[in-house]
Coordinates of C-alpha atoms in Angstrom, one line a residue:
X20 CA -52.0 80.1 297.8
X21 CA -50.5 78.2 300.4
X22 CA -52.1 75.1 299.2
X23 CA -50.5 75.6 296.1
X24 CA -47.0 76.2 297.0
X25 CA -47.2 73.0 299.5
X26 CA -48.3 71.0 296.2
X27 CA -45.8 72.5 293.8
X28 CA -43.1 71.6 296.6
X29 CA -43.8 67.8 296.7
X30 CA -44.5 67.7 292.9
X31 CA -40.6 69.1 292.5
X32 CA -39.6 66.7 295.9
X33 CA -40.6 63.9 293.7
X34 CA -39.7 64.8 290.6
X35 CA -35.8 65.3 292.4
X36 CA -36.3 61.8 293.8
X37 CA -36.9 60.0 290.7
X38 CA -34.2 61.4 288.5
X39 CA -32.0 60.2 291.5
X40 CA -33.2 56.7 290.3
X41 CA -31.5 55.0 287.9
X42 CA -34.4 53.5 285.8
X43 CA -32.3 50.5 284.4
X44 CA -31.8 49.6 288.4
X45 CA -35.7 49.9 289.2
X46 CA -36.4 48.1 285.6
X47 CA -34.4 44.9 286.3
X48 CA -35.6 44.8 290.0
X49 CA -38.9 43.7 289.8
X50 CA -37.9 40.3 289.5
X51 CA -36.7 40.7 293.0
X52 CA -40.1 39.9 294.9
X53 CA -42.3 37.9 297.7
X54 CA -43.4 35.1 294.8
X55 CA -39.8 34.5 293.6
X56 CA -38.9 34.5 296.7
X57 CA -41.9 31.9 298.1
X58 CA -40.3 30.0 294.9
X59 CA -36.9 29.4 296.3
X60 CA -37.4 29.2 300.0
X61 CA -40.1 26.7 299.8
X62 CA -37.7 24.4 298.1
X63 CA -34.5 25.0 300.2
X64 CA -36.7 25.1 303.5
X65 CA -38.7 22.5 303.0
X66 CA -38.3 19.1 304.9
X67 CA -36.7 17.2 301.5
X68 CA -33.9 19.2 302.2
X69 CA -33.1 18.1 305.9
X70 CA -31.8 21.3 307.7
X71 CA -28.9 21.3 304.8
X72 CA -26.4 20.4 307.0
X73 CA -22.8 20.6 305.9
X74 CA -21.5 17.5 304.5
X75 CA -24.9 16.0 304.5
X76 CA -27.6 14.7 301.9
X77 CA -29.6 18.0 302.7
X78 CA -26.5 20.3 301.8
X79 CA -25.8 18.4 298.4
X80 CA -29.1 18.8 297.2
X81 CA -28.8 22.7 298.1
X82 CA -25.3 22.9 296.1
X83 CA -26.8 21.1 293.3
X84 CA -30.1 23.2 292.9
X85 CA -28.0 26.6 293.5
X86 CA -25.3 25.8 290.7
X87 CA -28.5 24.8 288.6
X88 CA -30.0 28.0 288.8
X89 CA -27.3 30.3 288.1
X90 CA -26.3 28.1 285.1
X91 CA -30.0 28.4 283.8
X92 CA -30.1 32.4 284.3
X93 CA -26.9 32.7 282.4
X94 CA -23.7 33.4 285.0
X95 CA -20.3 31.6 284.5
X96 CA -18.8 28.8 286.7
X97 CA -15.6 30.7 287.9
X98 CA -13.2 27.7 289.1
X99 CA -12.0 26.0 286.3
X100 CA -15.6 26.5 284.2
X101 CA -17.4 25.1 286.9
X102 CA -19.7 26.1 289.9
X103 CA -18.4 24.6 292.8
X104 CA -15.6 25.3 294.7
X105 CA -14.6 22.1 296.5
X106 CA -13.3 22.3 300.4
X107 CA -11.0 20.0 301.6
X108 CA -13.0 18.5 304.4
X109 CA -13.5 15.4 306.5
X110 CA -15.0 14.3 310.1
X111 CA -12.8 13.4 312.6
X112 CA -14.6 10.7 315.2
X113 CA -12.7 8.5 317.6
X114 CA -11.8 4.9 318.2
X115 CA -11.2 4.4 321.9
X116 CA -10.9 1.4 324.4
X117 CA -10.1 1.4 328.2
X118 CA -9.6 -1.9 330.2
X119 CA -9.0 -2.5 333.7
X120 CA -7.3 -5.8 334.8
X121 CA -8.2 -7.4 331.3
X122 CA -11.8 -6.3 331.7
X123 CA -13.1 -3.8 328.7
X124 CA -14.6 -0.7 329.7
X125 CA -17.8 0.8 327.2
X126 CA -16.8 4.1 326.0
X127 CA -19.6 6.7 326.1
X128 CA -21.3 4.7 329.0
X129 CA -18.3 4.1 331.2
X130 CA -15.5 6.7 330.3
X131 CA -15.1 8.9 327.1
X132 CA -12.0 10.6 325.5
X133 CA -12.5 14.1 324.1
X134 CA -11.9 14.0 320.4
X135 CA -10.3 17.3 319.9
X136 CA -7.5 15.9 322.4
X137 CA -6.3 13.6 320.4
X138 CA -3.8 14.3 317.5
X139 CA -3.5 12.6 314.4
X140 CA -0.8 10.0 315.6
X141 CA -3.5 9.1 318.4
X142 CA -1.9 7.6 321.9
X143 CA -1.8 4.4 323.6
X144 CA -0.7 2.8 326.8
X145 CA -0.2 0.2 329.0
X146 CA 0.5 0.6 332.8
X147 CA 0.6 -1.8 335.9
X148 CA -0.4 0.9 338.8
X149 CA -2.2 4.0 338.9
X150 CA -1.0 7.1 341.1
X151 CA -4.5 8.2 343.2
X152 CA -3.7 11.8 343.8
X153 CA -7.1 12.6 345.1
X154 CA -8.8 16.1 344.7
X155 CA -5.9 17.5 342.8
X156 CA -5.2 20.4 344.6
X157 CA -2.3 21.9 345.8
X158 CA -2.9 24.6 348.2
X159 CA -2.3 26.1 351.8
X160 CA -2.7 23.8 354.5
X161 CA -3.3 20.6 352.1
X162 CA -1.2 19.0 349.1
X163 CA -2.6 15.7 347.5
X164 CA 1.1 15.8 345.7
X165 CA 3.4 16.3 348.8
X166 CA 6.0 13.8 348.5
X167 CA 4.8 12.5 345.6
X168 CA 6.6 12.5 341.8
X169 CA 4.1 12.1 339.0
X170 CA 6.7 12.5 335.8
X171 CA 6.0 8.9 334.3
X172 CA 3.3 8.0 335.9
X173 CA -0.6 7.6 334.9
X174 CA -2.5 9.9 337.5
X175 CA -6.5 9.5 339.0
X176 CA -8.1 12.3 340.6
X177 CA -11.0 13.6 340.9
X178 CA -12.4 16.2 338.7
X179 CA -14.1 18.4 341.3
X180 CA -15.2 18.3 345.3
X181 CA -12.9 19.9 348.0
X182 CA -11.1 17.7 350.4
X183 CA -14.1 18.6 353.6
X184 CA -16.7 17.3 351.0
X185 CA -18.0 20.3 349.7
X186 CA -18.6 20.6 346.2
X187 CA -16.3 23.2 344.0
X188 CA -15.9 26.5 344.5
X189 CA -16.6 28.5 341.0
X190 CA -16.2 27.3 337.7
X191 CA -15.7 23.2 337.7
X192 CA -14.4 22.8 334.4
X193 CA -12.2 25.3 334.8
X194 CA -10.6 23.6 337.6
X195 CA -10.5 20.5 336.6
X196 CA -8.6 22.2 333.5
X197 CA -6.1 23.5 335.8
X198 CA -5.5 20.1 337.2
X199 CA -5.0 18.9 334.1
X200 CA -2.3 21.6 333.2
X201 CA -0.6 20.7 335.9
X202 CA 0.0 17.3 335.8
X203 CA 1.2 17.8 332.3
X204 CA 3.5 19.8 333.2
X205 CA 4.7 17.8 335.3
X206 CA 4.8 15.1 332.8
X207 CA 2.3 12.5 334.1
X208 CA 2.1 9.9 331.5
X209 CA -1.7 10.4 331.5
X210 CA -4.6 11.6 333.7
X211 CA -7.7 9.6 334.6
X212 CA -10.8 12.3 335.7
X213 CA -13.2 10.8 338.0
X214 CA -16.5 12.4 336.7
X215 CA -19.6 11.0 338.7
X216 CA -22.3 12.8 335.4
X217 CA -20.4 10.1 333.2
X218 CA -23.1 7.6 334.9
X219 CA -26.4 9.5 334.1
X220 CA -24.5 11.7 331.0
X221 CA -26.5 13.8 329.2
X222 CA -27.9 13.5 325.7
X223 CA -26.2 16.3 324.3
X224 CA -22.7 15.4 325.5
X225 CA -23.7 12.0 324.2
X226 CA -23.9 13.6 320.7
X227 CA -21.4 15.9 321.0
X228 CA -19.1 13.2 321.8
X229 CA -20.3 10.6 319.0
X230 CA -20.8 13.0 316.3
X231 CA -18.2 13.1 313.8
X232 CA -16.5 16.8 314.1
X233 CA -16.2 18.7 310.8
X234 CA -12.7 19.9 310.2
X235 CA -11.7 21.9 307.2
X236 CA -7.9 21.2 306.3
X237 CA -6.5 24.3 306.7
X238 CA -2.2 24.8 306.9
X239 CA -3.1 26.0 310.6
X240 CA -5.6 22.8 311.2
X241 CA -3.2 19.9 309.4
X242 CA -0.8 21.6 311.7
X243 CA -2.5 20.8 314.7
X244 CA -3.9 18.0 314.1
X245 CA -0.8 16.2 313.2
X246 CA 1.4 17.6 315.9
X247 CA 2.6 15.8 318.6
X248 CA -0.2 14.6 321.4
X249 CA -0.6 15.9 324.1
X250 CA -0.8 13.9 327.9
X251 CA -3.8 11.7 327.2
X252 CA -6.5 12.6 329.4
X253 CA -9.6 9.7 330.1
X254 CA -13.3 10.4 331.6
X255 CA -14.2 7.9 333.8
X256 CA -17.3 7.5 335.6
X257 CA -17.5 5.5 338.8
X258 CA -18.1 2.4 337.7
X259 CA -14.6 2.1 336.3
X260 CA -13.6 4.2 339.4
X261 CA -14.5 1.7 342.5
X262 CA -12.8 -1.1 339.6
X263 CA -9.2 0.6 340.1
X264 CA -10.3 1.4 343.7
X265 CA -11.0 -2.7 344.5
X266 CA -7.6 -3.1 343.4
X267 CA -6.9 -1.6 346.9
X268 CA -9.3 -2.9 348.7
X269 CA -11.4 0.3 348.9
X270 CA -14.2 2.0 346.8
X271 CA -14.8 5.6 346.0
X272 CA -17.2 6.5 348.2
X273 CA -15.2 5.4 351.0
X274 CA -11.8 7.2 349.9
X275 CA -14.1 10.3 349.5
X276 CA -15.2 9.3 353.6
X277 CA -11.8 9.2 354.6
X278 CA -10.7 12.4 353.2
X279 CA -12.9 14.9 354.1
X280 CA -13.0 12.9 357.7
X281 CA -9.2 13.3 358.3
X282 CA -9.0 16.8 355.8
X283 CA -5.6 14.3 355.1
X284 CA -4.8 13.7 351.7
X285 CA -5.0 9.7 350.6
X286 CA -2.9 10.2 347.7
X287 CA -1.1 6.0 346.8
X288 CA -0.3 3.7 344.4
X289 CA -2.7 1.3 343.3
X290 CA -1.6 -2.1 341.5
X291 CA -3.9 -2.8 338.6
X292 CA -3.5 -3.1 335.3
X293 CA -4.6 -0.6 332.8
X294 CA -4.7 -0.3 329.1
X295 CA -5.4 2.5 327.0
X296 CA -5.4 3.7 323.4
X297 CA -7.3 6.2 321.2
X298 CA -7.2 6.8 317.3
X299 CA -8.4 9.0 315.3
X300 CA -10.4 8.3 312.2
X301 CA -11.0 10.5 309.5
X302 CA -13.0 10.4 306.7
X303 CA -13.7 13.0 303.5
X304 CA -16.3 14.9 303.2
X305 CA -18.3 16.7 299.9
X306 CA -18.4 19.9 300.5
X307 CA -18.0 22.8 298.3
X308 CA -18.7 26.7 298.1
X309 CA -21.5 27.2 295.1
X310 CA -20.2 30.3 292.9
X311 CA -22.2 32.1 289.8
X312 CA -19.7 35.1 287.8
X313 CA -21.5 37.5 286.1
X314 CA -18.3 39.3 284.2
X315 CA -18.4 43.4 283.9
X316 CA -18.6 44.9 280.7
X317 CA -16.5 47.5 280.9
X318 CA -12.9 46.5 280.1
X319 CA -11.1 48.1 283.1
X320 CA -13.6 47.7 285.5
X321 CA -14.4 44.4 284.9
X322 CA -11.2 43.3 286.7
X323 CA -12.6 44.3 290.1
X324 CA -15.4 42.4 291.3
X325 CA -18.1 43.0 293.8
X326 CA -18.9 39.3 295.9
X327 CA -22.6 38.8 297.5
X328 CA -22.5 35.9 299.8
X329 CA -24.7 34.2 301.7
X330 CA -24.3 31.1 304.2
X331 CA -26.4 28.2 302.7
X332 CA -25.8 25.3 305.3
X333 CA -28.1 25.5 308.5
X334 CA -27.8 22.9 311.4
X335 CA -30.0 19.3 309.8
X336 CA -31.5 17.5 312.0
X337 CA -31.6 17.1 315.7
X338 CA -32.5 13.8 317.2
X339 CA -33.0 15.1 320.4
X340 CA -35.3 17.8 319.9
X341 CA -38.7 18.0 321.5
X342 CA -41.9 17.1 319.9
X343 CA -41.9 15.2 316.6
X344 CA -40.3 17.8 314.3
X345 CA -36.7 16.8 314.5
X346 CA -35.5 18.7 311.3
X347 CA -34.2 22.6 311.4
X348 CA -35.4 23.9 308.3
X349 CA -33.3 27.0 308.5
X350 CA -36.2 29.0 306.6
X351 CA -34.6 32.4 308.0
X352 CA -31.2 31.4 308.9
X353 CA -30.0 31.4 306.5
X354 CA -32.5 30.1 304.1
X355 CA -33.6 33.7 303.7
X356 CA -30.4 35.0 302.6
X357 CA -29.9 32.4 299.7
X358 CA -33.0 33.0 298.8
X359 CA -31.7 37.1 297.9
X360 CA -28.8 36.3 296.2
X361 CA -30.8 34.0 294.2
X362 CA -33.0 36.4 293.0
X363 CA -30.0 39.8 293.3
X364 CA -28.3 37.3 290.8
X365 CA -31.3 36.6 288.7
X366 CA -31.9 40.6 288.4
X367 CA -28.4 41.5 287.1
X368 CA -28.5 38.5 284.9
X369 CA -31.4 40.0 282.8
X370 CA -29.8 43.5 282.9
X371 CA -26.9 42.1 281.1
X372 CA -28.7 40.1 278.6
X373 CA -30.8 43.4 278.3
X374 CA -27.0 44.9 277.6
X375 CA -27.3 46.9 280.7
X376 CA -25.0 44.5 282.4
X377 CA -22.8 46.0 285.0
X378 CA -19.7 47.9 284.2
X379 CA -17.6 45.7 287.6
X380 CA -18.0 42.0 287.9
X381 CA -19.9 40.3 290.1
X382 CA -19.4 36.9 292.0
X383 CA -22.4 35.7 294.0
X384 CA -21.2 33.2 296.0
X385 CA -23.6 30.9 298.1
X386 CA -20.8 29.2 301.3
X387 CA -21.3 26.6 303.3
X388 CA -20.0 25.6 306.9
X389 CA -21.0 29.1 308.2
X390 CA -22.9 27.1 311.2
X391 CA -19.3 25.2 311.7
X392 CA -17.3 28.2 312.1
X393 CA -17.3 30.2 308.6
X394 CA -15.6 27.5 307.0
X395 CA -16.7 28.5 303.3
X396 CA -16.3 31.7 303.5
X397 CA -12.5 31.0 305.4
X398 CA -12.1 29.1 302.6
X399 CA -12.7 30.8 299.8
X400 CA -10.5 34.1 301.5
X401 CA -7.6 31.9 301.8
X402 CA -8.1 30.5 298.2
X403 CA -9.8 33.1 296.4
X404 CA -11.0 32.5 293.2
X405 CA -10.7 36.4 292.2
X406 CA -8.0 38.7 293.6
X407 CA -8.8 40.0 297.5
X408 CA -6.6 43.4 296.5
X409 CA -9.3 43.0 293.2
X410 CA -13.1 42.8 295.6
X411 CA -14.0 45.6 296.4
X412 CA -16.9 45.2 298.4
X413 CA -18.4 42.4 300.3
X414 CA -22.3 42.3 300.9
X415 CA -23.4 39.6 303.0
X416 CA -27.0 38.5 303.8
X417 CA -27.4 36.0 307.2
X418 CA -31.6 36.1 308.0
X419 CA -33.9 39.1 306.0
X420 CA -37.1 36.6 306.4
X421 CA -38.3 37.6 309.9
X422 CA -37.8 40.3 312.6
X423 CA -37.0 40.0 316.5
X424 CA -39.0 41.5 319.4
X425 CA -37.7 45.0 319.4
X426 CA -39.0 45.8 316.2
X427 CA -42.6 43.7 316.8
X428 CA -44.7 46.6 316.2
X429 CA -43.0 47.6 312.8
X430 CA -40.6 45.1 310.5
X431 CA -40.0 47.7 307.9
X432 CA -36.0 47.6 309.4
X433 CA -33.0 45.6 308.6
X434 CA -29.7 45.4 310.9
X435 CA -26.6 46.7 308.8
X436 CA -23.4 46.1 310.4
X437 CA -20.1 46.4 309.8
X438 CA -20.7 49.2 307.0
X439 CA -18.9 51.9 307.9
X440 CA -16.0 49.4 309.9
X441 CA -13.9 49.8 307.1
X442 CA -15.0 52.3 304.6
X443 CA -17.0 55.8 305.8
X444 CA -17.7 55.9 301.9
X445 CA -19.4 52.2 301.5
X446 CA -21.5 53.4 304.5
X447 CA -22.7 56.8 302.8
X448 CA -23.6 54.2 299.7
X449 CA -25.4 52.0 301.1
X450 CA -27.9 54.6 302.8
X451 CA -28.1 56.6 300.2
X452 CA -29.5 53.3 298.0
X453 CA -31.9 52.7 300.9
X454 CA -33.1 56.4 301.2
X455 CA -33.6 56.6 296.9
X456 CA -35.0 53.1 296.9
X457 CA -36.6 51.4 299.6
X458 CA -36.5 53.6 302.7
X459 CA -36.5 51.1 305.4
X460 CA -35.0 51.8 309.0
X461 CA -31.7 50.9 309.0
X462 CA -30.8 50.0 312.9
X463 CA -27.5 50.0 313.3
X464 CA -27.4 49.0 317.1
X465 CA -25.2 46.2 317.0
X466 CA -22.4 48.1 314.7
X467 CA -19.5 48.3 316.6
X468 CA -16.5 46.0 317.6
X469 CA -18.0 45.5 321.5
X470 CA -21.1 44.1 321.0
X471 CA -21.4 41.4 323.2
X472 CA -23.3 39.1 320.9
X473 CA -20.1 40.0 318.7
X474 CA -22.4 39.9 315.4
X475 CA -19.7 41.8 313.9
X476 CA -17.8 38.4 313.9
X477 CA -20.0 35.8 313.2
X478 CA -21.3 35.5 309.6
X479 CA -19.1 35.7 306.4
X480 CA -18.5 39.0 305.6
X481 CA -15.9 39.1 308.7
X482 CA -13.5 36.6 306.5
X483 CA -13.2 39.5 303.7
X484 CA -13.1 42.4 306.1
X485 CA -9.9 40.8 308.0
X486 CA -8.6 41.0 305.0
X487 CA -9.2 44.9 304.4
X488 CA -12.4 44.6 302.5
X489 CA -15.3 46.4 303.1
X490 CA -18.7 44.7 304.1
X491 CA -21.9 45.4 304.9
X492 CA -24.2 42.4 306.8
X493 CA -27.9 42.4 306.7
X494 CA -29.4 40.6 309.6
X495 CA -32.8 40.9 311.0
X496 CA -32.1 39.8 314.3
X497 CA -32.9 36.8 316.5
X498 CA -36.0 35.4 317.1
X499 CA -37.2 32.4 319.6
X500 CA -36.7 30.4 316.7
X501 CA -33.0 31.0 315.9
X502 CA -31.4 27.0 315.6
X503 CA -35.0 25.8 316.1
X504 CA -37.2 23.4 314.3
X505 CA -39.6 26.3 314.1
X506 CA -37.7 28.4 311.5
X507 CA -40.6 27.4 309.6
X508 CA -41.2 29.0 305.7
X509 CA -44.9 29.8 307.4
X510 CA -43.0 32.3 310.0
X511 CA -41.7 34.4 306.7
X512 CA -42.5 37.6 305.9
X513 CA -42.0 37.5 302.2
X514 CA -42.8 40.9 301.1
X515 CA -40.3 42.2 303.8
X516 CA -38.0 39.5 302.6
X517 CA -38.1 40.8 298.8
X518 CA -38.0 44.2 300.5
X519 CA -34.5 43.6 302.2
X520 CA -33.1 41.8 299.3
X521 CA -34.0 45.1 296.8
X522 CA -31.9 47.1 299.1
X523 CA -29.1 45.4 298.9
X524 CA -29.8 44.9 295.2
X525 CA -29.7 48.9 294.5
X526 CA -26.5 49.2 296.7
X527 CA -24.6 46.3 294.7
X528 CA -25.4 47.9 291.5
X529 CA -24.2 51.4 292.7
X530 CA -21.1 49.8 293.7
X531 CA -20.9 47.8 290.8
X532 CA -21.7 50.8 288.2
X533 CA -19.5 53.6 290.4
X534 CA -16.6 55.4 288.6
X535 CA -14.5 54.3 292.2
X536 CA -14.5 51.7 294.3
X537 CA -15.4 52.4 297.9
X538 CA -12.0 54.0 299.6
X539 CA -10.9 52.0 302.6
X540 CA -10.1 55.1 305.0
X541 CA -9.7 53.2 308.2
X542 CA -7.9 50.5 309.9
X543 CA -9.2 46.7 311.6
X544 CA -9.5 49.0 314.7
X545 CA -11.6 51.4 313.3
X546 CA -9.0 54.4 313.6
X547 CA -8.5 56.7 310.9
X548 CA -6.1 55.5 308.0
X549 CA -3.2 58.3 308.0

């Protein structure tokens, strides 16, 4: 008897479970799945697509095949009939010379200019002495600027070392940042930083100093760019150094001697002749957000719209890296993600050409720069193509292709954060989809504002929710091949991939289908809304 009562229970369990299904939802679905998905990635990821770097070759060909695909499944280019939404970009690199006494230093090699400190008008100079002001430092018991005016002049010191010979106490480039701040306030004409790593630099300040920067042209960015520079400040290394030095008769190594032997400043004025200029130089870039509209079909609804993003850039190649693969296929991150909203888009398509179409609109919107800084998605929220008081929801998928190790023993899980930030009704939503639909574990560890790996923060979704909009980011963790040449397609899991992607599916068609949209009850700092 007991028997029977246990199998009447579950026979009613799931016959409650699968009226709480919408059929049409299941139905259009099964087009969300590991083959589909192997279809994508294996294009996207693969090594013809170089790492789809922003503003590269490998991030064109991405745009191009994205746009293709939701014009061949049926959805609408949104801006102005088309797909893309261009973003006013270019690369910033640096023309810089130094010379001493007529003699041309070799930047990179020699001395090297930050880029980011120079504005757009640039800065050049020409000076007959140079003010030593050795280590800097102003403190008790020893002054390298006692008696000493630097308002005019162009200043050398040293960018770390105390005056006994030690090295640095704490954090060098902090100091040397102080020194800096200082002698600009007291308006030195510019600062020359003796930096000894300049003769054996590393590789990767090497690229990071030669590789164009990417800078979107924001109001706040123009802004900065073209406002008024700062006090030049010049890396030199010690070749150039014992140059200056020779035009007193001395050399660094000796100066250093002398100081930490008399614990006496040797702050003077050295005769030579220096020169001096830097320039920016800027050149446009392609770069463009790829967006697919799918419009609602009812006729009130249809104004507010529902936006699934997803970050297709990665980081291309790197030169550098060790062993012969060079290119970061961004497979996972956030090849992965794409790869969803290509096949959530594909799904809704056929529902509406089925005329089961959703009753809200939906944008699915592929960004790029998201490795640069959220640059696509800070685009597109200050020049949205759709209404921000009209989006109701933003769900945002950054990596659903792998796992990390705290959930080795089980990958049935996805990281949702950020869902109930905002809205403590897009939060009962989205479980709910997961518990009628999938039923994976839903971790929720890195949820809050005070993570220290500040997730919350660093994919797209955080444009829209500074704005007020709700979100919800799936993320399956960090693995040892997060920005690696080894987030390899081969390192997929592809059924857990479809898996992930379905649940995000059957929570964007609740939302998109709902008689409300999800009520923002809190503020940015999670407190209640009065």
């Amino acid at each position: 008897m007991k028997k029977h009562l246990l199998y009447a229970g579950l026979v009613l369990t799931m016959a409650c479970s699968a009226t709480a299904q919408n059929k049409d939802a299941v139905k259009f679905s099964k087009t969300i799945n590991k083959d589909n998905a192997y279809k994508h990635l294996s294009v996207i990821a693969s090594d013809a697509y170089e790492g789809r770097e922003t503003g590269k070759k490998g991030g064109w060909m991405t745009a191009d095949y994205i746009k293709n695909f939701f014009k061949k499944i049926g959805l609408k280019g949104p801006v102005n009939g088309d797909y893309f939404q261009p973003i006013d970009m270019m690369t910033v690199s640096l023309s810089q010379v130094l010379t001493v006494n007529g003699q041309p230093a070799e930047a990179i090699k020699d001395f090297y200019i930050v880029p980011q400190t120079v504005s757009g008008a640039g800065f050049g100079f020409n000076t007959s002495s140079v003010l030593f002001a050795g280590y800097g430092l102003k403190k008790e018991g020893y002054n390298d600027f006692e008696g000493i005016n630097v308002a005019g002049k162009v200043v050398m010191i040293f960018k770390s070392g105390e005056p006994n010979g030690t090295a640095s106490a704490g954090n060098s480039r902090s100091a040397a940042m102080a020194k800096i701040k200082y002698l600009t306030e007291q308006k030195a004409a510019a600062v020359l930083v003796i930096d000894p790593t300049i003769d054996a630099m590393p590789e990767n300040l090497k690229n990071y100093l030669t590789t164009p920067s990417l800078v979107m042209k924001t109001k706040e960015e123009i802004e900065k760019l073209n406002g008024p520079q700062q006090t030049p400040v010049i890396n030199i290394g010690t070749v150039v150094a014992d140059q200056i030095f020779a035009a007193a008769k001395t050399n660094l190594a000796d100066v250093k001697k002398k100081i930490a032997e008399s614990t006496k400043p040797a702050s003077q004025e050295i005769n030579v002749s220096i020169s001096a200029s830097a320039k920016r130089v800027e050149e446009k870039v392609r770069a463009e957000n790829v967006l697919g509209f799918l419009e609602g079909s009812d006729p009130k609804l249809k104004q507010e719209v529902l936006v699934v993003t997803a970050h297709y850039d990665h980081i291309g190649i790197t030169p550098e890296a060790k062993g012969t693969d060079k290119i970061n296929n961004g497979a996972d991150d956030d090849g992965s993600g794409t790869t969803g909203v290509l096949m959530l888009a594909e799904a809704f398509a056929n529902a509406k050409k089925a005329g089961k179409g959703p009753k809200r609109s939906v944008l699915f919107m592929t960004v790029t720069g998201e490795e640069k800084g959220l640059l696509g998605s800070e685009w597109y929220s200050e020049h949205p193509i759709f209404p921000l008081e009209n989006t109701i929801t933003n769900l945002n998928i950054d990596m659903i292709g792998r796992g990390d190790k705290d959930h080795a023993a089980d990958n049935n899980f996805v990281y949702i954060i950020g869902s109930d930030m905002l809205s403590t009704e897009l939060d009962q939503i989205g479980k709910k989809a997961n518990k009628e639909y999938v039923n994976i574990e839903l971790d929720e560890r890195y949820n809050n504002r005070t993570d220290p790996n500040r997730f919350y923060y660093r994919s797209d979704h955080y444009n829209f929710a500074k704005h007020g909009i709700p979100v919800i980011f799936y993320f399956n963790g960090v693995h040892d091949d997060y920005h690696q040449p080894g987030d390899e397609i081969s390192k997929i899991d592809f059924p857990m991939l479809a898996k992930r992607a379905r649940l995000v599916y059957f929570t964007a068609w609740e939302l998109a289908n709902r008689a409300n949209r999800p009520k923002v009850d809190k503020n940015a700092d999670g407190t209640k809304k009065d």
